[in-house]
Tab-separated table of C-alpha atoms in Angstrom:
chain	number	residue	atom	x	y	z
A	11	MET	CA	-43.166	36.726	8.385
A	12	LEU	CA	-45.201	33.652	6.949
A	13	TYR	CA	-43.094	31.234	4.762
A	14	VAL	CA	-44.718	28.807	2.385
A	15	ILE	CA	-41.926	26.339	1.505
A	16	GLY	CA	-41.539	23.821	-1.015
A	17	LEU	CA	-39.670	20.859	0.342
A	18	GLY	CA	-38.869	19.450	-3.240
A	19	PRO	CA	-39.350	15.805	-3.982
A	20	GLY	CA	-38.202	14.336	-0.759
A	21	LYS	CA	-34.500	14.335	0.013
A	22	GLU	CA	-32.905	17.255	1.517
A	23	GLU	CA	-30.279	17.404	-1.374
A	24	LEU	CA	-32.926	18.558	-3.633
A	25	MET	CA	-34.210	21.490	-1.426
A	26	SER	CA	-32.778	24.830	-2.093
A	27	ARG	CA	-30.788	26.915	0.407
A	28	GLU	CA	-33.509	29.275	0.402
A	29	ALA	CA	-35.901	26.826	1.773
A	30	LEU	CA	-33.305	25.450	4.326
A	31	GLU	CA	-32.770	28.999	5.398
A	32	ALA	CA	-36.590	29.647	5.681
A	33	ILE	CA	-36.925	26.720	7.821
A	34	ALA	CA	-33.891	27.739	10.008
A	35	ASP	CA	-35.447	31.253	10.264
A	36	CYS	CA	-38.947	29.818	11.653
A	37	GLU	CA	-39.723	29.358	15.260
A	38	ILE	CA	-42.971	27.292	14.407
A	39	ILE	CA	-43.418	24.755	11.358
A	40	VAL	CA	-46.892	23.584	10.326
A	41	GLY	CA	-47.392	21.008	8.094
A	42	TYR	CA	-48.747	17.555	7.096
A	43	SER	CA	-47.287	14.747	9.356
A	44	THR	CA	-45.826	12.823	6.394
A	45	TYR	CA	-43.741	15.915	5.227
A	46	MET	CA	-42.845	16.788	8.643
A	47	ARG	CA	-40.931	13.261	9.044
A	48	LEU	CA	-39.094	14.238	5.970
A	49	ILE	CA	-37.351	17.190	7.542
A	50	ARG	CA	-37.545	16.015	11.256
A	51	ASP	CA	-33.866	16.663	11.699
A	52	LEU	CA	-34.219	20.168	10.476
A	53	VAL	CA	-37.368	21.012	12.537
A	54	LYS	CA	-36.369	19.054	15.868
A	55	ASP	CA	-35.709	22.201	17.845
A	56	LYS	CA	-38.924	23.990	16.763
A	57	GLU	CA	-42.380	24.217	17.931
A	58	HIS	CA	-44.417	22.197	15.473
A	59	VAL	CA	-48.078	21.669	14.175
A	60	ALA	CA	-48.478	18.699	12.227
A	61	THR	CA	-51.911	17.951	10.960
A	62	GLY	CA	-53.426	15.020	8.762
A	63	MET	CA	-54.559	14.818	5.399
A	64	ARG	CA	-57.503	16.689	4.198
A	65	GLN	CA	-57.000	19.364	6.943
A	66	GLU	CA	-55.586	21.800	4.374
A	67	ILE	CA	-57.828	24.570	5.510
A	68	ASP	CA	-57.329	24.243	9.231
A	69	ARG	CA	-53.728	23.998	8.842
A	70	CYS	CA	-53.455	27.080	6.842
A	71	GLN	CA	-55.490	28.951	9.003
A	72	LYS	CA	-53.776	27.993	12.223
A	73	ALA	CA	-50.418	28.961	10.448
A	74	ILE	CA	-51.922	32.223	9.691
A	75	ASP	CA	-53.328	32.804	13.327
A	76	LEU	CA	-50.334	31.738	14.900
A	77	ALA	CA	-48.134	34.234	12.980
A	78	LEU	CA	-50.495	37.097	13.807
A	79	GLU	CA	-50.924	36.257	17.471
A	80	THR	CA	-47.511	35.375	18.198
A	81	GLY	CA	-45.533	37.625	15.983
A	82	LYS	CA	-42.937	34.598	15.380
A	83	ASN	CA	-41.805	33.505	12.147
A	84	VAL	CA	-44.039	30.548	10.985
A	85	GLY	CA	-43.153	28.195	8.007
A	86	VAL	CA	-45.778	25.974	6.384
A	87	VAL	CA	-44.018	23.259	4.548
A	88	SER	CA	-45.319	21.338	1.318
A	89	SER	CA	-43.827	18.613	-0.629
A	90	GLY	CA	-42.692	19.460	-3.965
A	91	ASP	CA	-43.251	23.245	-4.805
A	92	ALA	CA	-45.584	24.884	-2.451
A	93	GLY	CA	-47.314	26.696	-5.371
A	94	VAL	CA	-48.027	23.641	-7.276
A	95	TYR	CA	-51.287	21.980	-5.871
A	96	GLY	CA	-49.787	22.944	-2.453
A	97	MET	CA	-50.254	25.259	0.250
A	98	ALA	CA	-49.239	28.648	-1.078
A	99	GLY	CA	-52.706	29.443	-2.800
A	100	LEU	CA	-54.704	28.464	0.061
A	101	ILE	CA	-52.553	30.641	2.641
A	102	LEU	CA	-52.996	33.656	0.235
A	103	GLU	CA	-56.587	32.878	-0.328
A	104	LEU	CA	-57.332	32.824	3.541
A	105	LEU	CA	-55.297	35.810	4.099
A	106	GLY	CA	-57.653	37.712	1.822
A	107	ASP	CA	-57.294	41.541	2.287
A	108	ASN	CA	-55.235	41.439	5.371
A	109	SER	CA	-51.758	42.983	4.528
A	110	GLU	CA	-50.493	43.060	8.246
A	111	LEU	CA	-48.579	39.577	7.513
A	112	GLU	CA	-45.761	39.325	5.230
A	113	VAL	CA	-45.937	36.024	3.087
A	114	LYS	CA	-42.973	34.797	1.239
A	115	VAL	CA	-43.497	31.681	-1.050
A	116	VAL	CA	-40.162	29.775	-1.466
A	117	PRO	CA	-40.284	27.424	-4.643
A	118	GLY	CA	-39.087	24.049	-4.758
A	119	ILE	CA	-38.639	21.198	-7.273
A	120	THR	CA	-42.045	19.757	-8.009
A	121	ALA	CA	-42.638	16.166	-8.565
A	122	SER	CA	-42.767	16.196	-12.295
A	123	LEU	CA	-39.397	17.708	-12.495
A	124	GLY	CA	-37.871	15.369	-9.959
A	125	ALA	CA	-39.257	12.371	-11.789
A	126	ALA	CA	-38.517	13.609	-15.388
A	127	ALA	CA	-34.592	14.014	-14.211
A	128	VAL	CA	-34.432	10.606	-13.091
A	129	MET	CA	-36.309	9.112	-16.002
A	130	GLY	CA	-34.061	10.995	-18.320
A	131	ALA	CA	-35.492	13.972	-20.408
A	132	PRO	CA	-39.228	13.565	-21.154
A	133	LEU	CA	-40.045	17.444	-20.477
A	134	MET	CA	-38.023	18.881	-23.365
A	135	ASN	CA	-40.769	20.095	-25.283
A	136	ASP	CA	-44.411	21.598	-24.341
A	137	PHE	CA	-45.794	19.884	-21.347
A	138	CYS	CA	-48.867	20.319	-19.026
A	139	HIS	CA	-49.826	19.228	-15.416
A	140	ILE	CA	-53.224	17.611	-14.783
A	141	SER	CA	-54.267	16.472	-11.321
A	142	LEU	CA	-56.650	13.405	-11.490
A	143	SER	CA	-58.222	14.290	-7.911
A	144	ASP	CA	-61.583	15.446	-8.148
A	145	LEU	CA	-61.905	16.483	-4.654
A	146	MET	CA	-61.740	20.075	-5.628
A	147	THR	CA	-61.975	20.183	-9.312
A	148	PRO	CA	-65.215	18.539	-10.837
A	149	MET	CA	-64.245	15.491	-12.983
A	150	SER	CA	-65.942	17.163	-16.089
A	151	VAL	CA	-63.394	19.711	-15.932
A	152	ILE	CA	-60.440	17.355	-15.619
A	153	GLU	CA	-61.975	15.378	-18.462
A	154	LYS	CA	-62.022	18.592	-20.746
A	155	ARG	CA	-58.325	19.236	-20.067
A	156	LEU	CA	-57.238	15.629	-20.551
A	157	HIS	CA	-59.024	16.043	-24.148
A	158	ALA	CA	-57.136	19.365	-24.674
A	159	ALA	CA	-53.856	18.337	-23.670
A	160	ALA	CA	-53.934	14.958	-25.634
A	161	GLN	CA	-55.069	16.637	-28.604
A	162	GLY	CA	-52.494	19.480	-28.485
A	163	ASP	CA	-49.989	16.630	-28.268
A	164	PHE	CA	-48.493	17.888	-24.899
A	165	VAL	CA	-46.272	15.690	-22.632
A	166	ILE	CA	-48.796	15.147	-19.813
A	167	CYS	CA	-47.714	14.888	-16.108
A	168	LEU	CA	-50.621	13.153	-14.102
A	169	TYR	CA	-50.522	14.145	-10.509
A	170	ASN	CA	-52.573	12.302	-7.902
A	171	PRO	CA	-53.154	9.567	-10.732
A	172	ARG	CA	-54.657	6.931	-8.741
A	173	SER	CA	-55.734	6.187	-5.000
A	174	LYS	CA	-57.855	3.701	-3.192
A	175	GLY	CA	-60.769	6.183	-3.330
A	176	ARG	CA	-60.293	6.834	-7.058
A	177	PRO	CA	-59.035	3.394	-8.512
A	178	ASP	CA	-60.253	4.132	-11.871
A	179	HIS	CA	-59.130	7.766	-12.501
A	180	LEU	CA	-56.071	6.687	-14.236
A	181	SER	CA	-57.859	4.227	-16.692
A	182	LYS	CA	-60.436	6.868	-17.575
A	183	ALA	CA	-57.659	9.233	-18.144
A	184	LEU	CA	-55.689	7.104	-20.361
A	185	SER	CA	-58.838	6.161	-22.377
A	186	ILE	CA	-59.300	9.820	-22.965
A	187	ILE	CA	-55.783	10.310	-24.074
A	188	SER	CA	-55.566	7.302	-26.453
A	189	GLN	CA	-58.310	8.989	-28.369
A	190	TYR	CA	-55.705	11.343	-29.726
A	191	LYS	CA	-52.201	9.791	-28.751
A	192	SER	CA	-51.241	6.294	-29.971
A	193	GLU	CA	-51.279	3.461	-27.774
A	194	ASP	CA	-47.632	3.060	-28.338
A	195	THR	CA	-46.882	6.388	-26.646
A	196	ILE	CA	-44.025	5.957	-24.003
A	197	VAL	CA	-45.159	6.498	-20.513
A	198	GLY	CA	-42.854	6.781	-17.501
A	199	ILE	CA	-43.987	5.952	-14.169
A	200	GLY	CA	-41.965	7.538	-11.084
A	201	LYS	CA	-42.388	6.067	-7.630
A	202	ASP	CA	-41.213	7.608	-4.388
A	203	ILE	CA	-38.936	9.917	-6.392
A	204	GLY	CA	-36.029	11.847	-4.050
A	205	ARG	CA	-36.643	9.121	-1.615
A	206	LYS	CA	-34.685	5.881	-0.765
A	207	GLU	CA	-37.111	3.465	-2.653
A	208	GLU	CA	-37.028	5.752	-5.688
A	209	GLU	CA	-37.747	3.673	-8.839
A	210	TYR	CA	-39.196	4.416	-12.371
A	211	ILE	CA	-40.714	2.156	-14.938
A	212	LEU	CA	-40.887	2.942	-18.648
A	213	THR	CA	-43.738	1.493	-20.533
A	214	THR	CA	-46.547	2.569	-23.105
A	215	ILE	CA	-50.000	3.527	-22.707
A	216	LYS	CA	-51.233	0.104	-23.839
A	217	ASP	CA	-48.915	-1.893	-21.609
A	218	LEU	CA	-49.118	0.326	-18.542
A	219	ASP	CA	-49.803	-1.746	-15.461
A	220	GLU	CA	-51.959	0.280	-13.244
A	221	SER	CA	-51.561	-1.622	-10.036
A	222	LEU	CA	-48.139	0.022	-9.941
A	223	VAL	CA	-49.581	3.635	-9.574
A	224	ASP	CA	-50.639	4.951	-6.502
A	225	MET	CA	-50.681	8.230	-4.502
A	226	THR	CA	-46.678	8.496	-4.243
A	227	THR	CA	-46.555	7.852	-8.155
A	228	ILE	CA	-46.229	10.376	-10.963
A	229	VAL	CA	-47.068	9.217	-14.277
A	230	ILE	CA	-45.508	11.340	-17.323
A	231	ILE	CA	-47.199	10.545	-20.834
A	232	GLY	CA	-44.778	11.461	-23.784
A	233	ASN	CA	-45.779	13.217	-26.926
A	234	LYS	CA	-45.497	11.444	-30.307
A	235	GLU	CA	-41.865	11.945	-30.756
A	236	THR	CA	-40.970	10.682	-27.121
A	237	TYR	CA	-38.796	7.555	-27.285
A	238	VAL	CA	-36.513	5.263	-25.085
A	239	LYS	CA	-32.836	4.852	-25.482
A	240	ASN	CA	-30.526	3.178	-22.964
A	241	GLY	CA	-33.542	3.063	-20.279
A	242	ARG	CA	-33.984	6.662	-20.467
A	243	MET	CA	-37.053	8.512	-21.611
A	244	ILE	CA	-36.443	11.379	-24.186
A	245	THR	CA	-38.597	13.720	-25.697
A	246	PRO	CA	-36.734	15.465	-28.609
A	247	ARG	CA	-36.419	19.194	-28.505
A	248	GLY	CA	-36.348	19.322	-32.373
A	249	TYR	CA	-32.683	19.697	-33.121
A	250	THR	CA	-31.617	18.294	-36.463
A	251	LEU	CA	-28.735	15.972	-35.428
B	4	MET	CA	-19.736	11.022	-15.231
B	5	LEU	CA	-21.383	13.530	-17.129
B	6	TYR	CA	-23.734	15.786	-15.191
B	7	VAL	CA	-26.492	17.884	-16.567
B	8	ILE	CA	-27.226	20.359	-13.983
B	9	GLY	CA	-30.322	22.984	-13.695
B	10	LEU	CA	-28.999	25.924	-12.039
B	11	GLY	CA	-32.560	27.408	-11.063
B	12	PRO	CA	-33.803	30.738	-12.046
B	13	GLY	CA	-30.383	32.676	-11.187
B	14	LYS	CA	-29.445	32.859	-7.646
B	15	GLU	CA	-27.447	30.509	-5.818
B	16	GLU	CA	-29.796	30.392	-2.973
B	17	LEU	CA	-32.456	28.674	-5.355
B	18	MET	CA	-30.112	26.015	-6.450
B	19	SER	CA	-30.370	22.575	-4.654
B	20	ARG	CA	-27.475	21.029	-2.691
B	21	GLU	CA	-27.515	18.233	-5.412
B	22	ALA	CA	-26.644	20.873	-7.956
B	23	LEU	CA	-24.049	22.346	-5.786
B	24	GLU	CA	-22.085	19.199	-5.036
B	25	ALA	CA	-22.437	18.171	-8.972
B	26	ILE	CA	-20.621	21.158	-9.866
B	27	ALA	CA	-18.220	20.666	-6.980
B	28	ASP	CA	-17.665	17.110	-8.206
B	29	CYS	CA	-16.807	18.183	-11.670
B	30	GLU	CA	-13.386	19.308	-13.076
B	31	ILE	CA	-14.657	20.699	-16.350
B	32	ILE	CA	-17.949	23.044	-16.946
B	33	VAL	CA	-19.667	23.310	-19.954
B	34	GLY	CA	-22.363	26.171	-20.560
B	35	TYR	CA	-23.610	29.096	-22.363
B	36	SER	CA	-21.453	32.186	-21.371
B	37	THR	CA	-24.609	33.898	-19.512
B	38	TYR	CA	-25.067	31.154	-17.244
B	39	MET	CA	-21.384	30.758	-16.381
B	40	ARG	CA	-21.256	34.338	-15.188
B	41	LEU	CA	-24.374	33.461	-12.749
B	42	ILE	CA	-21.953	30.738	-11.123
B	43	ARG	CA	-18.637	32.096	-11.768
B	44	ASP	CA	-17.659	31.839	-8.047
B	45	LEU	CA	-18.552	28.275	-8.045
B	46	VAL	CA	-16.822	27.430	-11.203
B	47	LYS	CA	-13.464	29.463	-10.955
B	48	ASP	CA	-11.124	26.784	-10.247
B	49	LYS	CA	-12.458	24.752	-12.903
B	50	GLU	CA	-11.451	24.302	-16.493
B	51	HIS	CA	-14.465	25.845	-18.300
B	52	VAL	CA	-15.812	25.916	-21.986
B	53	ALA	CA	-18.221	28.680	-22.568
B	54	THR	CA	-20.050	28.728	-25.854
B	55	GLY	CA	-22.473	31.351	-27.171
B	56	MET	CA	-26.302	31.323	-27.866
B	57	ARG	CA	-27.653	28.805	-30.414
B	58	GLN	CA	-24.427	26.573	-30.258
B	59	GLU	CA	-26.189	23.883	-28.161
B	60	ILE	CA	-25.485	20.992	-30.239
B	61	ASP	CA	-21.569	21.806	-30.383
B	62	ARG	CA	-21.809	22.390	-26.789
B	63	CYS	CA	-23.389	19.035	-25.566
B	64	GLN	CA	-21.181	17.097	-28.352
B	65	LYS	CA	-18.225	18.868	-26.662
B	66	ALA	CA	-19.046	17.829	-23.148
B	67	ILE	CA	-19.763	14.420	-24.138
B	68	ASP	CA	-16.313	14.105	-26.075
B	69	LEU	CA	-14.288	15.691	-23.112
B	70	ALA	CA	-15.962	13.266	-20.565
B	71	LEU	CA	-15.132	10.453	-22.841
B	72	GLU	CA	-11.669	11.164	-23.928
B	73	THR	CA	-10.321	12.700	-20.362
B	74	GLY	CA	-12.299	10.361	-18.009
B	75	LYS	CA	-13.024	13.423	-15.772
B	76	ASN	CA	-16.300	14.675	-14.450
B	77	VAL	CA	-17.804	17.035	-16.777
B	78	GLY	CA	-20.673	19.248	-15.969
B	79	VAL	CA	-23.306	20.940	-18.469
B	80	VAL	CA	-25.141	23.723	-16.935
B	81	SER	CA	-28.495	25.025	-17.960
B	82	SER	CA	-30.478	27.938	-16.268
B	83	GLY	CA	-33.862	26.736	-14.688
B	84	ASP	CA	-34.223	23.037	-15.077
B	85	ALA	CA	-32.062	21.321	-17.525
B	86	GLY	CA	-34.774	18.875	-18.239
B	87	VAL	CA	-37.314	21.627	-19.392
B	88	TYR	CA	-36.350	23.102	-22.714
B	89	GLY	CA	-32.922	22.680	-21.589
B	90	MET	CA	-29.605	20.517	-22.255
B	91	ALA	CA	-30.497	17.258	-20.922
B	92	GLY	CA	-32.645	15.867	-23.828
B	93	LEU	CA	-29.848	16.867	-26.258
B	94	ILE	CA	-27.224	14.923	-24.192
B	95	LEU	CA	-29.337	11.878	-24.230
B	96	GLU	CA	-30.007	12.220	-27.814
B	97	LEU	CA	-26.386	12.847	-28.799
B	98	LEU	CA	-25.404	9.957	-26.869
B	99	GLY	CA	-27.455	7.520	-28.447
B	100	ASP	CA	-26.600	3.871	-27.762
B	101	ASN	CA	-23.425	4.987	-25.835
B	102	SER	CA	-23.781	3.275	-22.483
B	103	GLU	CA	-20.101	3.787	-21.621
B	104	LEU	CA	-20.803	7.293	-20.052
B	105	GLU	CA	-23.016	7.707	-17.037
B	106	VAL	CA	-25.294	10.759	-17.346
B	107	LYS	CA	-26.971	11.974	-14.110
B	108	VAL	CA	-29.596	14.858	-14.750
B	109	VAL	CA	-29.783	17.299	-11.660
B	110	PRO	CA	-33.045	18.859	-11.712
B	111	GLY	CA	-33.732	22.458	-10.840
B	112	ILE	CA	-36.459	25.130	-10.345
B	113	THR	CA	-37.686	26.046	-13.730
B	114	ALA	CA	-38.342	29.770	-14.571
B	115	SER	CA	-42.247	29.179	-14.191
B	116	LEU	CA	-41.979	27.999	-10.604
B	117	GLY	CA	-39.444	30.647	-9.872
B	118	ALA	CA	-41.743	33.364	-11.201
B	119	ALA	CA	-45.022	31.992	-9.849
B	120	ALA	CA	-43.595	32.126	-6.188
B	121	VAL	CA	-42.680	35.951	-6.764
B	122	MET	CA	-46.290	36.549	-8.299
B	123	GLY	CA	-48.041	34.593	-5.567
B	124	ALA	CA	-49.686	31.190	-6.246
B	125	PRO	CA	-50.859	31.280	-9.886
B	126	LEU	CA	-50.160	27.674	-10.608
B	127	MET	CA	-52.438	25.787	-7.818
B	128	ASN	CA	-54.611	24.489	-10.551
B	129	ASP	CA	-53.802	22.380	-13.734
B	130	PHE	CA	-51.233	24.473	-16.001
B	131	CYS	CA	-49.107	23.922	-18.873
B	132	HIS	CA	-45.594	25.324	-20.566
B	133	ILE	CA	-45.431	26.575	-24.217
B	134	SER	CA	-42.349	27.932	-25.682
B	135	LEU	CA	-43.194	30.402	-28.232
B	136	SER	CA	-39.664	29.759	-30.107
B	137	ASP	CA	-40.262	28.413	-33.237
B	138	LEU	CA	-36.593	27.787	-33.907
B	139	MET	CA	-37.231	23.935	-33.352
B	140	THR	CA	-40.738	23.494	-33.168
B	141	PRO	CA	-43.009	24.636	-36.175
B	142	MET	CA	-45.233	27.661	-35.558
B	143	SER	CA	-48.178	25.480	-36.685
B	144	VAL	CA	-47.663	23.023	-33.855
B	145	ILE	CA	-47.096	25.895	-31.165
B	146	GLU	CA	-50.441	27.542	-32.443
B	147	LYS	CA	-52.176	24.153	-32.098
B	148	ARG	CA	-51.036	23.914	-28.491
B	149	LEU	CA	-52.188	27.379	-27.566
B	150	HIS	CA	-55.721	26.585	-28.927
B	151	ALA	CA	-55.750	23.644	-26.866
B	152	ALA	CA	-54.355	24.932	-23.790
B	153	ALA	CA	-56.700	28.008	-23.930
B	154	GLN	CA	-59.652	25.619	-24.599
B	155	GLY	CA	-59.005	23.540	-21.583
B	156	ASP	CA	-58.586	26.519	-19.370
B	157	PHE	CA	-55.184	25.686	-18.300
B	158	VAL	CA	-53.149	28.353	-16.589
B	159	ILE	CA	-50.467	28.626	-19.468
B	160	CYS	CA	-46.740	29.555	-18.947
B	161	LEU	CA	-45.226	31.010	-21.998
B	162	TYR	CA	-41.416	30.418	-22.308
B	163	ASN	CA	-39.228	32.560	-24.787
B	164	PRO	CA	-42.279	34.914	-25.183
B	165	ARG	CA	-40.879	37.474	-27.405
B	166	SER	CA	-37.484	38.451	-28.701
B	167	LYS	CA	-35.959	40.956	-31.240
B	168	GLY	CA	-36.216	38.168	-33.995
B	169	ARG	CA	-39.891	37.198	-33.132
B	170	PRO	CA	-41.414	40.636	-31.888
B	171	ASP	CA	-44.856	39.318	-32.722
B	172	HIS	CA	-45.147	35.801	-31.339
B	173	LEU	CA	-46.744	36.974	-27.940
B	174	SER	CA	-49.337	39.044	-29.805
B	175	LYS	CA	-50.308	35.980	-31.910
B	176	ALA	CA	-50.347	33.774	-28.983
B	177	LEU	CA	-52.562	36.314	-27.052
B	178	SER	CA	-54.879	36.557	-29.913
B	179	ILE	CA	-55.461	32.841	-30.073
B	180	ILE	CA	-55.781	32.634	-26.301
B	181	SER	CA	-58.370	35.211	-26.512
B	182	GLN	CA	-60.568	33.104	-28.487
B	183	TYR	CA	-61.235	31.122	-25.540
B	184	LYS	CA	-60.257	33.095	-22.395
B	185	SER	CA	-61.703	36.417	-21.408
B	186	GLU	CA	-59.745	39.254	-22.128
B	187	ASP	CA	-59.907	40.294	-18.523
B	188	THR	CA	-57.897	37.293	-17.543
B	189	ILE	CA	-55.064	37.743	-15.178
B	190	VAL	CA	-51.489	37.857	-16.797
B	191	GLY	CA	-48.535	37.747	-14.642
B	192	ILE	CA	-45.034	39.099	-16.271
B	193	GLY	CA	-42.029	38.206	-14.305
B	194	LYS	CA	-38.764	39.726	-15.335
B	195	ASP	CA	-35.369	38.652	-14.416
B	196	ILE	CA	-36.614	36.171	-11.605
B	197	GLY	CA	-34.017	35.141	-9.211
B	198	ARG	CA	-31.545	37.755	-10.157
B	199	LYS	CA	-31.116	41.456	-8.542
B	200	GLU	CA	-33.295	43.119	-11.043
B	201	GLU	CA	-36.199	40.831	-10.223
B	202	GLU	CA	-39.608	42.230	-10.682
B	203	TYR	CA	-43.123	41.221	-11.606
B	204	ILE	CA	-46.157	43.239	-13.246
B	205	LEU	CA	-49.846	42.007	-12.931
B	206	THR	CA	-52.214	42.885	-15.720
B	207	THR	CA	-54.731	41.466	-17.886
B	208	ILE	CA	-54.779	39.947	-21.547
B	209	LYS	CA	-56.136	43.199	-22.678
B	210	ASP	CA	-53.895	45.453	-20.910
B	211	LEU	CA	-50.919	43.783	-21.457
B	212	ASP	CA	-48.033	46.107	-22.498
B	213	GLU	CA	-45.910	44.003	-24.969
B	214	SER	CA	-42.880	46.233	-24.744
B	215	LEU	CA	-42.136	44.741	-21.114
B	216	VAL	CA	-41.758	41.351	-22.497
B	217	ASP	CA	-38.304	39.851	-23.572
B	218	MET	CA	-36.293	37.021	-23.463
B	219	THR	CA	-35.587	37.195	-19.805
B	220	THR	CA	-39.245	37.292	-19.165
B	221	ILE	CA	-41.799	34.494	-18.324
B	222	VAL	CA	-45.428	35.034	-18.987
B	223	ILE	CA	-48.090	33.369	-16.793
B	224	ILE	CA	-51.664	33.653	-18.045
B	225	GLY	CA	-54.378	32.536	-15.410
B	226	ASN	CA	-57.597	30.519	-15.667
B	227	LYS	CA	-60.955	31.880	-15.588
B	228	GLU	CA	-60.739	31.856	-11.655
B	229	THR	CA	-57.512	33.453	-11.259
B	230	TYR	CA	-57.551	36.800	-9.484
B	231	VAL	CA	-55.289	39.497	-7.513
B	232	LYS	CA	-55.436	40.182	-4.095
B	233	ASN	CA	-52.950	42.155	-2.197
B	234	GLY	CA	-50.878	42.489	-5.319
B	235	ARG	CA	-50.394	38.716	-5.453
B	236	MET	CA	-51.919	36.327	-8.296
B	237	ILE	CA	-53.712	33.604	-7.122
B	238	THR	CA	-55.418	30.876	-8.881
B	239	PRO	CA	-57.796	29.049	-6.190
B	240	ARG	CA	-57.172	25.319	-5.993
B	241	GLY	CA	-60.861	24.916	-5.240
B	242	TYR	CA	-61.513	24.639	-1.603
B	243	THR	CA	-64.845	25.976	-0.189
B	244	LEU	CA	-63.525	28.527	2.212
């Protein structure tokens, strides 16, 4: 059995029992080294294969090979939900027509949901996820989606909003979004959600301080009804109160 | 303390430890009767207030009043994630400026993530959530979002896709989506995800049998690259393999 396991935002309390049991059921755990550290107590008695960033294909192929060659249960761990910009798709793609190996995807709480709970309730109406990383999706497609999402007044969760290699993607995204949404639209910035250093900042499109945003950050841009009350970000569901 | 707790798709294995601990920490549990049944073993020694469908405002106001009046810990339970079309927003809206009561939102695995894991990996690229219920969002806004999401080639997760009172919302939505997406686009239908009767069907926009879809169903419509292999629905992340 090959498990692809979503670890949730970071702390063990936000993992599901299914994820904990899947890890317990594995003899070999494969993952990006940062995530392995998050669960080191859970995997300390197991064989583990930790690889660095941007080695996703090698990592997933290795996991498949190990499972097929050894017949042992192997787990590939991903932060958040393994099926959201995670490893689940790559495993199934690499497996192709091979049906010898059973793959079980164990879902997790993805970053947007973890951050939203801390911020209040920004995702109470229609929302979307857009990754600003153009490593695998052309920037033209990302831009088209930013236009579409802002035009539809979706609440927009931005994954991979800004990194050293892509310092200007967030400002580009905000300038597209501002063509449709008011510059006073509420924006929530979640940092290190589910970890000890967890914090969030509520601001607006026009006041957003980009230097607060990096790869450990999730950015949630409200819809036109989103507001802040008592320090929480709230998108109304539409009840008449 | 007032907890707003996401129960995940249905089975206890997919709840987080934080959710289990929050329930354990409450003396009073408030929820829609169907969800209360899902967790009856966890709440059997507690006072509980179960209300029917469409009584969300009463239910949330009751939970706030109970927490303020008794000083006891009260938990409001919601299926999936309490912050996604759930009770978290309503609680914070009703609370308004009252900062006497501490509210903690405990996130959960929302229906789309639970269904995606069972189907394979349909959410590996940008995706959005649209509820087809027009009880609280005007149909014109829903239609605008369907146009935008399809035009941006998002993977689209449809919540509340079809009910007795809204038998034609799904077909309306599909006819809008078909203006931009091919009729051969892969569609996953997840039924009773996370429960004993869990099943999924993979089909296409043109072959979708609407009679399979009801309020216990989540519908995931792929993007133009989504395909089926070995019975699993896969949206490529974009790796060159």
